PDB file of C-alpha atoms and ligand atoms in Angstrom:
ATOM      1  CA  UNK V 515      14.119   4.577 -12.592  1.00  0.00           C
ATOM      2  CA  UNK V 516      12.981   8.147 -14.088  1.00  0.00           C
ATOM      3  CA  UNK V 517      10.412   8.579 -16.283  1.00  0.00           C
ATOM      4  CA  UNK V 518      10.648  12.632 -16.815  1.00  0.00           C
ATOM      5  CA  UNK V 519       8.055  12.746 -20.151  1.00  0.00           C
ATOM      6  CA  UNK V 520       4.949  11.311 -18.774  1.00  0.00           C
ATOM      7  CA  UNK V 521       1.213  11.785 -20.226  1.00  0.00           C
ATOM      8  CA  UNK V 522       0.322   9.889 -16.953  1.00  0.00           C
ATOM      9  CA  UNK V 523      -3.029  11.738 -16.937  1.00  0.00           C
ATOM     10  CA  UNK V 524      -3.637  10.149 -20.145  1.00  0.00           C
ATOM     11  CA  UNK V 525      -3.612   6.998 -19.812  1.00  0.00           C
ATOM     12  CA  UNK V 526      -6.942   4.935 -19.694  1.00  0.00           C
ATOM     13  CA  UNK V 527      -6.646   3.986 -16.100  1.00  0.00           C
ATOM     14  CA  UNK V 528      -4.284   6.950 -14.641  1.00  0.00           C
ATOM     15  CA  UNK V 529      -4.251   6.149 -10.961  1.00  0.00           C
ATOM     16  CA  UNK V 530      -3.673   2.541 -11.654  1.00  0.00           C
ATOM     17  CA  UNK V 531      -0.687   3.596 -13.326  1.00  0.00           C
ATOM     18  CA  UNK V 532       0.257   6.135 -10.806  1.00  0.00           C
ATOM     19  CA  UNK V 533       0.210   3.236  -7.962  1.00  0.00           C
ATOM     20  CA  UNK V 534       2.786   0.911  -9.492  1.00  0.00           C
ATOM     21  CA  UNK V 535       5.067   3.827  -9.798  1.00  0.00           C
ATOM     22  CA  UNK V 536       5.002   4.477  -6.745  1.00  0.00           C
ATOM     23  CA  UNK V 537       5.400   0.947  -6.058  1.00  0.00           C
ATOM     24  CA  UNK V 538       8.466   0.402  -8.159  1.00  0.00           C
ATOM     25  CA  UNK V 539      10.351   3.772  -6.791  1.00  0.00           C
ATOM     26  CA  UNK V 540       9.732   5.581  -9.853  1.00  0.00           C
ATOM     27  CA  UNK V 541      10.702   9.692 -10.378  1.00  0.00           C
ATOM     28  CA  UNK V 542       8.166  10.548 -12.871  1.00  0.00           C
ATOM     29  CA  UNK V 543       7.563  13.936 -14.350  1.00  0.00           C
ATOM     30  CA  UNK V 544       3.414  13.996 -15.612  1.00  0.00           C
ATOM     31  CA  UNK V 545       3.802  16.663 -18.181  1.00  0.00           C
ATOM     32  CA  UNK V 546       0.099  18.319 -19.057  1.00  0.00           C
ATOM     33  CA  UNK V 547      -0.839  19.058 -22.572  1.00  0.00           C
ATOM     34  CA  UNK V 548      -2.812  21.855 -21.321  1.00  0.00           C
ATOM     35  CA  UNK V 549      -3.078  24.284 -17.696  1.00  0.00           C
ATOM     36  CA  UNK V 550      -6.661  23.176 -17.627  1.00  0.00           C
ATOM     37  CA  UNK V 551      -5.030  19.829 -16.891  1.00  0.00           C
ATOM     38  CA  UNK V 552      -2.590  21.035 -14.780  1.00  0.00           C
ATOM     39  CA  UNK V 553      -4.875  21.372 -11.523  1.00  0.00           C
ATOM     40  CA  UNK V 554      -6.825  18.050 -11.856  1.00  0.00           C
ATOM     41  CA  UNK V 555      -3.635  16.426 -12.594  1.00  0.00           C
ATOM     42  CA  UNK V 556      -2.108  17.580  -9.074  1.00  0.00           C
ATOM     43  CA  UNK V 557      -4.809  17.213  -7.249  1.00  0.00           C
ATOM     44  CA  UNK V 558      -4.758  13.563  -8.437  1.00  0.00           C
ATOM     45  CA  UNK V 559      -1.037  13.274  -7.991  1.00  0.00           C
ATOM     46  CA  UNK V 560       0.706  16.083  -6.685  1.00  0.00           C
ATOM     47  CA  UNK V 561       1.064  14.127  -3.054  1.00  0.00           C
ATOM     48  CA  UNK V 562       2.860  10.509  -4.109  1.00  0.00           C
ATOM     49  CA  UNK V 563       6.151  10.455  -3.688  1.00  0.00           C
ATOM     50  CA  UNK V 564       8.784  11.194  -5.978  1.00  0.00           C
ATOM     51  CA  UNK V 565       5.465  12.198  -9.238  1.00  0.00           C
ATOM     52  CA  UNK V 566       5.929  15.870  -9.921  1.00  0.00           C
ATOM     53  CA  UNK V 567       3.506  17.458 -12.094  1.00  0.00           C
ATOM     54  CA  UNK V 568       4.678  19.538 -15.015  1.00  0.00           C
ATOM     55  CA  UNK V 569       2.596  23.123 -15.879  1.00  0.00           C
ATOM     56  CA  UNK V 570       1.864  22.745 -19.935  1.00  0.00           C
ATOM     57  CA  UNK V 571       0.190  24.165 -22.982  1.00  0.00           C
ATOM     58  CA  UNK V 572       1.373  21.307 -25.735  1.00  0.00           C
ATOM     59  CA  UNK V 573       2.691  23.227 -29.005  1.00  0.00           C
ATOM     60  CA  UNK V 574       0.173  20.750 -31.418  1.00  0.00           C
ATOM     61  CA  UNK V 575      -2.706  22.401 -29.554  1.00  0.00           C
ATOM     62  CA  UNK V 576      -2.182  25.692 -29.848  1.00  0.00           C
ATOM     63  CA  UNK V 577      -4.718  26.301 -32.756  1.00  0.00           C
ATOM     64  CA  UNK V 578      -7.422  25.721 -30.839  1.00  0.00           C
ATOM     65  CA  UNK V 579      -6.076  26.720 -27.153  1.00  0.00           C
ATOM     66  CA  UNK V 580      -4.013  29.751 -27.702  1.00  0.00           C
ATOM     67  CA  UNK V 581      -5.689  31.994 -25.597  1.00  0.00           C
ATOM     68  CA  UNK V 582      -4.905  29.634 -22.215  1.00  0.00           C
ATOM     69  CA  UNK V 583      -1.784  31.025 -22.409  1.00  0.00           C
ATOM     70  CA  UNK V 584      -2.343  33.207 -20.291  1.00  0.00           C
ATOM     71  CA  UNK V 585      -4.052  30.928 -17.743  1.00  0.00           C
ATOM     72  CA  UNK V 586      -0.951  28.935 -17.656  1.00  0.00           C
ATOM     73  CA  UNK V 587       1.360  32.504 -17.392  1.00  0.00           C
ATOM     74  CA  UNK V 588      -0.408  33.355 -13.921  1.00  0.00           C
ATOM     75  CA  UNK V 589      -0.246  29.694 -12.694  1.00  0.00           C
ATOM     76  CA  UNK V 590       4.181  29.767 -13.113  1.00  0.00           C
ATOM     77  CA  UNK V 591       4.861  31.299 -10.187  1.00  0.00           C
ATOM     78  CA  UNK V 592       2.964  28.417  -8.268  1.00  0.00           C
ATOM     79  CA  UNK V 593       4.990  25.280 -10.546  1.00  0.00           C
ATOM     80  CA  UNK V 594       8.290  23.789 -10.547  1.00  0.00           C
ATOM     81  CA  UNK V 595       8.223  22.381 -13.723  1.00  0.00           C
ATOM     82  CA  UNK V 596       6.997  23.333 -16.962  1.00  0.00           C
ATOM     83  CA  UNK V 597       6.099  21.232 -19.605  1.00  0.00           C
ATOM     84  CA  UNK V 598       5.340  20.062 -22.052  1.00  0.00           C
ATOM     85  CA  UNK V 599       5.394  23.250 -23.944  1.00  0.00           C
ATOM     86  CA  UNK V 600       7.559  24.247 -27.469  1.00  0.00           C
ATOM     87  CA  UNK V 601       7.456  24.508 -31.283  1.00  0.00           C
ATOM     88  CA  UNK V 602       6.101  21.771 -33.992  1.00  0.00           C
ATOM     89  CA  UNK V 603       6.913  22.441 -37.469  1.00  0.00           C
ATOM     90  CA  UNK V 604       5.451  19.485 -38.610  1.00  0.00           C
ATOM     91  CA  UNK V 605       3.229  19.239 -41.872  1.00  0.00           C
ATOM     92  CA  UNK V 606       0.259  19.190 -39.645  1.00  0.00           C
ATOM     93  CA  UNK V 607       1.054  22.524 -37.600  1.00  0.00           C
ATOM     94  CA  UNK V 608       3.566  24.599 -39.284  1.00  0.00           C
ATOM     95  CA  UNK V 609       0.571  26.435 -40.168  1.00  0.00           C
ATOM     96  CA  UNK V 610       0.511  28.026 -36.992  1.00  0.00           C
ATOM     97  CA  UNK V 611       4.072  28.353 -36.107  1.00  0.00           C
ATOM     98  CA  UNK V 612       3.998  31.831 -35.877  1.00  0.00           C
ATOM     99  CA  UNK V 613       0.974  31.523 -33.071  1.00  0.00           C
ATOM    100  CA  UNK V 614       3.503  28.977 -31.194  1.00  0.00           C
ATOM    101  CA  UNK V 615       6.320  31.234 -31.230  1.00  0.00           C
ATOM    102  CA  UNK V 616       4.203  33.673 -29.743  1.00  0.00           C
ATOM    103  CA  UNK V 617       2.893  31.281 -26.961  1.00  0.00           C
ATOM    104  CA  UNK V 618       6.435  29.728 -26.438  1.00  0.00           C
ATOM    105  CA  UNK V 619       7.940  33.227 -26.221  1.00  0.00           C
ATOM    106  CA  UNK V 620       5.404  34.303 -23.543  1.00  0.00           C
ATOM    107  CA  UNK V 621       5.861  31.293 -21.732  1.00  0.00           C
ATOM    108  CA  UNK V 622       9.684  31.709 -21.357  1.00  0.00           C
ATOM    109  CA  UNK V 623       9.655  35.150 -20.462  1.00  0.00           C
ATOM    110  CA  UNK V 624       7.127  34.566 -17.755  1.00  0.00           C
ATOM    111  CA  UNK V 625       9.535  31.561 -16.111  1.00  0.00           C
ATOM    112  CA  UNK V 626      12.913  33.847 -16.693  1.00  0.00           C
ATOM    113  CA  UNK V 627      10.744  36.848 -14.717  1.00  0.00           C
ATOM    114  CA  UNK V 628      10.024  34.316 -11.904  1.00  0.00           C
ATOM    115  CA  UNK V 629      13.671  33.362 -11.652  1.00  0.00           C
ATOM    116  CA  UNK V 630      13.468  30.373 -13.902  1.00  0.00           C
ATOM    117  CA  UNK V 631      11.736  26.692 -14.337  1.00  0.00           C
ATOM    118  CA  UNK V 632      12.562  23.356 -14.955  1.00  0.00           C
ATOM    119  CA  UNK V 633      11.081  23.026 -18.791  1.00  0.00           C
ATOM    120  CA  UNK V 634       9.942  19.974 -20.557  1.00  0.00           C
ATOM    121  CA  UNK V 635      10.233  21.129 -24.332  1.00  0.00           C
ATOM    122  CA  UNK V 636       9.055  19.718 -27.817  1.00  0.00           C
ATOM    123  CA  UNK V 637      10.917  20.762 -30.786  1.00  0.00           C
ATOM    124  CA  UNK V 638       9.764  18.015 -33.573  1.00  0.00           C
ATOM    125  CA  UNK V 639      10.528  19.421 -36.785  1.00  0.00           C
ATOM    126  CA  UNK V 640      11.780  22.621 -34.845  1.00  0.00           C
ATOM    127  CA  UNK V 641      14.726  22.268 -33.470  1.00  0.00           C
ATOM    128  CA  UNK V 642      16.594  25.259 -34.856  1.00  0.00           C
ATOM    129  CA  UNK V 643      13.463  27.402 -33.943  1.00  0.00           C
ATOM    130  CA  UNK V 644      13.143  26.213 -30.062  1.00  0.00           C
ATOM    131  CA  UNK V 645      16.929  26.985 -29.533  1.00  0.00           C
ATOM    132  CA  UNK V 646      16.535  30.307 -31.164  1.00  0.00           C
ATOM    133  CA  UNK V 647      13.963  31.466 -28.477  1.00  0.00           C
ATOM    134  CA  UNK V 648      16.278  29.822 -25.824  1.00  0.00           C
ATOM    135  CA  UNK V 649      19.050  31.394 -27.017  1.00  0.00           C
ATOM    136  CA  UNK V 650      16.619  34.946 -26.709  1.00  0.00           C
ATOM    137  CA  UNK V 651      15.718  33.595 -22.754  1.00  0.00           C
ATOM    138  CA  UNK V 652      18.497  32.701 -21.066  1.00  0.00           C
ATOM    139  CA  UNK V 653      16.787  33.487 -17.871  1.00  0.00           C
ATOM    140  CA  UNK V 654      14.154  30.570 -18.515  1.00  0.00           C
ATOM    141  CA  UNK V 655      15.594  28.330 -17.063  1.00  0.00           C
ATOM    142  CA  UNK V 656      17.025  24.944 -17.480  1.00  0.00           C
ATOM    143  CA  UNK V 657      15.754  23.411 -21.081  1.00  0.00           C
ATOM    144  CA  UNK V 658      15.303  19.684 -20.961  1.00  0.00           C
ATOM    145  CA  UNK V 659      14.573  18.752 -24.525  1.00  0.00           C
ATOM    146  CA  UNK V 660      12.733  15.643 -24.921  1.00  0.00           C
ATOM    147  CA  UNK V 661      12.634  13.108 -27.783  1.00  0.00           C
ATOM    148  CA  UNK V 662      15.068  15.342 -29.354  1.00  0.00           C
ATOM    149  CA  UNK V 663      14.872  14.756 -32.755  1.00  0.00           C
ATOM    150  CA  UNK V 664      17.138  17.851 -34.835  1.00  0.00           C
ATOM    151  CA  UNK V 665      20.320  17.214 -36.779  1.00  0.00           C
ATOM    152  CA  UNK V 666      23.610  16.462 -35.439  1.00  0.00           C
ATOM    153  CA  UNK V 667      24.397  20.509 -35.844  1.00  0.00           C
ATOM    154  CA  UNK V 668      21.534  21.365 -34.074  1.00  0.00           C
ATOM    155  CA  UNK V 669      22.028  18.780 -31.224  1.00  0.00           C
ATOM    156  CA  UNK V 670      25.854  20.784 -30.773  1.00  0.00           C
ATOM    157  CA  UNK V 671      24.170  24.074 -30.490  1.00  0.00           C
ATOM    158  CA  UNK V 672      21.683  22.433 -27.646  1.00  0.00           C
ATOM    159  CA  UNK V 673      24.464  21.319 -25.496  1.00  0.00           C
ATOM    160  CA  UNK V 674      26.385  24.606 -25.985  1.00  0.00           C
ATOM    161  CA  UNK V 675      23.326  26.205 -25.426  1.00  0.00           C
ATOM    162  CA  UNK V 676      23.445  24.250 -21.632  1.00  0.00           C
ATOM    163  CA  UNK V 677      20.422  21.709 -22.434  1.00  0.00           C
ATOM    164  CA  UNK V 678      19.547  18.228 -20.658  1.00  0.00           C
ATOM    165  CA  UNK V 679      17.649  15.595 -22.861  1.00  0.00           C
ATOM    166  CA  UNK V 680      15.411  13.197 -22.249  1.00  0.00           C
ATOM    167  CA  UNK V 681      15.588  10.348 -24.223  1.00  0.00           C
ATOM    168  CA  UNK V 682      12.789   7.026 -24.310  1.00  0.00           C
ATOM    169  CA  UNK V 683      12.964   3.666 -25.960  1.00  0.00           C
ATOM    170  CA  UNK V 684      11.139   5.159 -28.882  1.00  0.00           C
ATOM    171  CA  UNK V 685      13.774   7.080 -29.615  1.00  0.00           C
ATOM    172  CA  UNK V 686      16.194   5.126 -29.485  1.00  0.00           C
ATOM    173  CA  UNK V 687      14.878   2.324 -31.433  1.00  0.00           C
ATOM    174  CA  UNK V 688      16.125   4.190 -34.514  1.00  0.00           C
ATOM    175  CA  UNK V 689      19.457   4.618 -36.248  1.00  0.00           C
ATOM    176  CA  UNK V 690      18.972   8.304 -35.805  1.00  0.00           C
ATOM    177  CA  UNK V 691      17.878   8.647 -32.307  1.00  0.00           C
ATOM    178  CA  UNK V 692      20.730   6.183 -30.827  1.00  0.00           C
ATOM    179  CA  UNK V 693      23.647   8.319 -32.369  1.00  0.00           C
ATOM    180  CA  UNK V 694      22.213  11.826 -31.211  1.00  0.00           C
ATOM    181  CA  UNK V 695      22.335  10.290 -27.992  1.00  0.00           C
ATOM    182  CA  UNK V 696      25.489   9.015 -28.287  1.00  0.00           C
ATOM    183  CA  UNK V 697      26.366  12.706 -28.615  1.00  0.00           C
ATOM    184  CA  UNK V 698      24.764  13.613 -25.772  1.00  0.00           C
ATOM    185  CA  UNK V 699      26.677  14.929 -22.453  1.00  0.00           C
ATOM    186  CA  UNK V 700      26.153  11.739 -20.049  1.00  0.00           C
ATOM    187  CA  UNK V 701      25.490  13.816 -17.202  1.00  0.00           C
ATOM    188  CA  UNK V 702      22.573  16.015 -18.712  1.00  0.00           C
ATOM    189  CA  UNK V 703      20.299  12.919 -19.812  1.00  0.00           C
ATOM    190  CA  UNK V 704      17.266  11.502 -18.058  1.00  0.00           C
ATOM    191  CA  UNK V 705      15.000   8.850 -19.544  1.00  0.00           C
ATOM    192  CA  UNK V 706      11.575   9.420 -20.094  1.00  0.00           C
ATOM    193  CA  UNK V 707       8.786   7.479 -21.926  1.00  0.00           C
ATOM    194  CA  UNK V 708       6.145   9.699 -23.336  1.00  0.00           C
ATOM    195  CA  UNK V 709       3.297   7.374 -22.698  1.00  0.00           C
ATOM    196  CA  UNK V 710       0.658   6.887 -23.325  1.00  0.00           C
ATOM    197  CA  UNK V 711       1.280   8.734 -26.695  1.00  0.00           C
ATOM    198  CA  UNK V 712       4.801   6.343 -27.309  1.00  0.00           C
ATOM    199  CA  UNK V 713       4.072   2.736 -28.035  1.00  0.00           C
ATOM    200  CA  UNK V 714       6.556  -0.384 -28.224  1.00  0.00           C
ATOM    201  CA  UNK V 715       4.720  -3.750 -29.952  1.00  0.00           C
ATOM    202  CA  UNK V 716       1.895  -1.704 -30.660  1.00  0.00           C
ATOM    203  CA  UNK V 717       1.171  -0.598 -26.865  1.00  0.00           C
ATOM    204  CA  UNK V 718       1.482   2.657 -25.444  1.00  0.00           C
ATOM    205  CA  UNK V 719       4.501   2.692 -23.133  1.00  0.00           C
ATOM    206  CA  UNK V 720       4.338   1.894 -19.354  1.00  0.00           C
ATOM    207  CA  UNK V 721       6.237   4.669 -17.486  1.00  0.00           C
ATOM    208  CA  UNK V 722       8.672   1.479 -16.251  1.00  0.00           C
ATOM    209  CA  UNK V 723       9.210   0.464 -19.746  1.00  0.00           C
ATOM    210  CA  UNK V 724      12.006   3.322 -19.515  1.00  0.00           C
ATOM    211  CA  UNK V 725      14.295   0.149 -18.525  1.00  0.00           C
ATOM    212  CA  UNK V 726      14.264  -0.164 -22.345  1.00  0.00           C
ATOM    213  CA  UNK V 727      15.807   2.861 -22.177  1.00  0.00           C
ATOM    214  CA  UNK V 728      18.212   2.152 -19.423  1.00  0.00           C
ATOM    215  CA  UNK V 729      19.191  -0.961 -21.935  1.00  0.00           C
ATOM    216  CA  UNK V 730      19.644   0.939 -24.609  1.00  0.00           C
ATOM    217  CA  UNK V 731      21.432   4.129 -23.472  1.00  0.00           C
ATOM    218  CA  UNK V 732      23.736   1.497 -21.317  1.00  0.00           C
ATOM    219  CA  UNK V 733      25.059  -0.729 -25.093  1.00  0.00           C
ATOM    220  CA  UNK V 734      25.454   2.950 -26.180  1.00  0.00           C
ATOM    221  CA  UNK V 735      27.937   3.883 -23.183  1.00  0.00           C
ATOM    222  CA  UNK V 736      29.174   0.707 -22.620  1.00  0.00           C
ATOM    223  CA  UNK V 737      27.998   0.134 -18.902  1.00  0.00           C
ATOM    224  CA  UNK V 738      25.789  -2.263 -17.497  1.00  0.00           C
ATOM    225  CA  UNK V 739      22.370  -1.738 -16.684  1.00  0.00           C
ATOM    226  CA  UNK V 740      22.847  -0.878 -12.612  1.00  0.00           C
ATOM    227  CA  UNK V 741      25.797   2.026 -13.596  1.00  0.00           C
ATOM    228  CA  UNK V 742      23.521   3.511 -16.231  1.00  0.00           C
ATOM    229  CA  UNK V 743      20.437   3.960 -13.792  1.00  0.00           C
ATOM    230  CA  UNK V 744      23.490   5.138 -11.181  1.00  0.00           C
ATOM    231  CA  UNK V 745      24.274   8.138 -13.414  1.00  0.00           C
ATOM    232  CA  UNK V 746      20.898   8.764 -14.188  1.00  0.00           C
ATOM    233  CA  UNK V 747      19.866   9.323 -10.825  1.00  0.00           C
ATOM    234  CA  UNK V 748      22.687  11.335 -10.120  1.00  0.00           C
ATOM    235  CA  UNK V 749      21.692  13.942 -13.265  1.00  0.00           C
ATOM    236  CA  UNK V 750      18.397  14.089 -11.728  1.00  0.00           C
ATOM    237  CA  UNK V 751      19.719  15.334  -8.333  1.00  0.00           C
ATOM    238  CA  UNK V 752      21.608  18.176 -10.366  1.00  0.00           C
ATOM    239  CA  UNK V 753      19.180  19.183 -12.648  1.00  0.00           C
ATOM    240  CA  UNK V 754      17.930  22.195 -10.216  1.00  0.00           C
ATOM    241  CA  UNK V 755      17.480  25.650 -11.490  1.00  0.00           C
ATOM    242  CA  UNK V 756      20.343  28.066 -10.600  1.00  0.00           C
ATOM    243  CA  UNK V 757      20.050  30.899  -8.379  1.00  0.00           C
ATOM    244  CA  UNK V 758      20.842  34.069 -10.216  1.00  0.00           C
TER     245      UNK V 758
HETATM  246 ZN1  LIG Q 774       4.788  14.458 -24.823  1.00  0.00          ZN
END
């Protein structure tokens, strides 16, 4: 199972959590909401098998955390991943959209200069935006939107764009979320959960709750369970960034 949108730092009891991944084989991706997170978070983690810690400065905290920017710009060259970083144009932030661009923009440049990075990106209620400053990066690397949440036009430009997607059982509870990824190329989707901050019956999701997802995504392709965690798998041995 892959969980590649993890808050696992977030969670009341993280290394509880952290020990029955690694019990049940899990590839997780712990995404940090900010690079002062980054270094506890590894420490923690960084050494179980098959967790991978993603570099991040999350888009809704910008406001107040701007200016570690450029903490997380010198730390790229020593992360794999990046995330979770991107645009929300939300009610609540669109305020400051301008200030995200500017982060996001920064952040992208920094990877493309450093030969590229795996990137864990948030686009709520910016979809359009976050492809236009892909579209500006090319060099970034390789763009793994998660939750992905834009229109049906916007989802086409991602995948012509060359973006993965990682989809959870949130999303694809709803009408909306289960034909984007019906859209989707099979062989650029992972499944992630975005717990603690994604809930299911009221409870934050359990990085192995992405079996929901495994469910869900395998009624959508019409494949049972084992072929749909097959192909997964198999995405996440590709996803690497290529050598220019
Ligand atoms: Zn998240």
């Amino acid at each position: 199972m892959i969980d590649f949108h993890c808050h696992l730092d977030l969670y009341e009891n993280p290394t509880l959590v952290s020990q029955r991944v690694v019990a049940e084989g899990l590839y997780l991706l712990a995404v940090t909401t900010s690079p002062r997170a980054w270094a506890g978070t590894r420490a923690l983690f960084a050494s179980l098998p098959r967790i991978r810690i993603g570099l991040g400065l999350h888009p809704q905290l910008i406001a107040e955390r701007y200016a570690e920017v450029d903490i997380l710009c010198e730390l790229v060259s020593q992360a794999r991943y990046i995330g979770e970083i991107g645009l929300d144009g939300s009610a609540e932030h669109l305020a400051n959209i301008e200030l995200q661009t500017r982060v996001f923009r920064q952040i992208l440049s920094v990877c493309a200069k450093d030969g590229g990075r795996i990137l864990s990106i948030h686009s709520r209620g910016a979809a359009s935006a976050v492809l236009d400053e892909l579209e500006r990066c090319p060099g970034a690397g390789v763009p793994v939107l998660h939750w992905f949440s834009g229109s049906r036009k916007e989802l086409d430009r991602a995948i012509a764009l060359g973006c993965w997607f990682s989809v959870g059982p949130a999303m694809l509870r709803g009408e909306k979320g289960l034909t984007l990824a019906g859209a989707m190329p099979r062989n650029r989707v992972l499944t992630e959960t975005d717990g603690p901050f994604a809930q299911e019956r009221n409870k934050p999701l359990m990085p192995w709750d992405v079996v929901l997802a495994e469910d869900r995504l395998g009624k959508l392709w019409g494949r049972p369970p084992p072929k749909v965690r097959e192909q997964l798998l198999q995405n996440l041995q590709t996803l690497t960034v290529p050598q220019s």
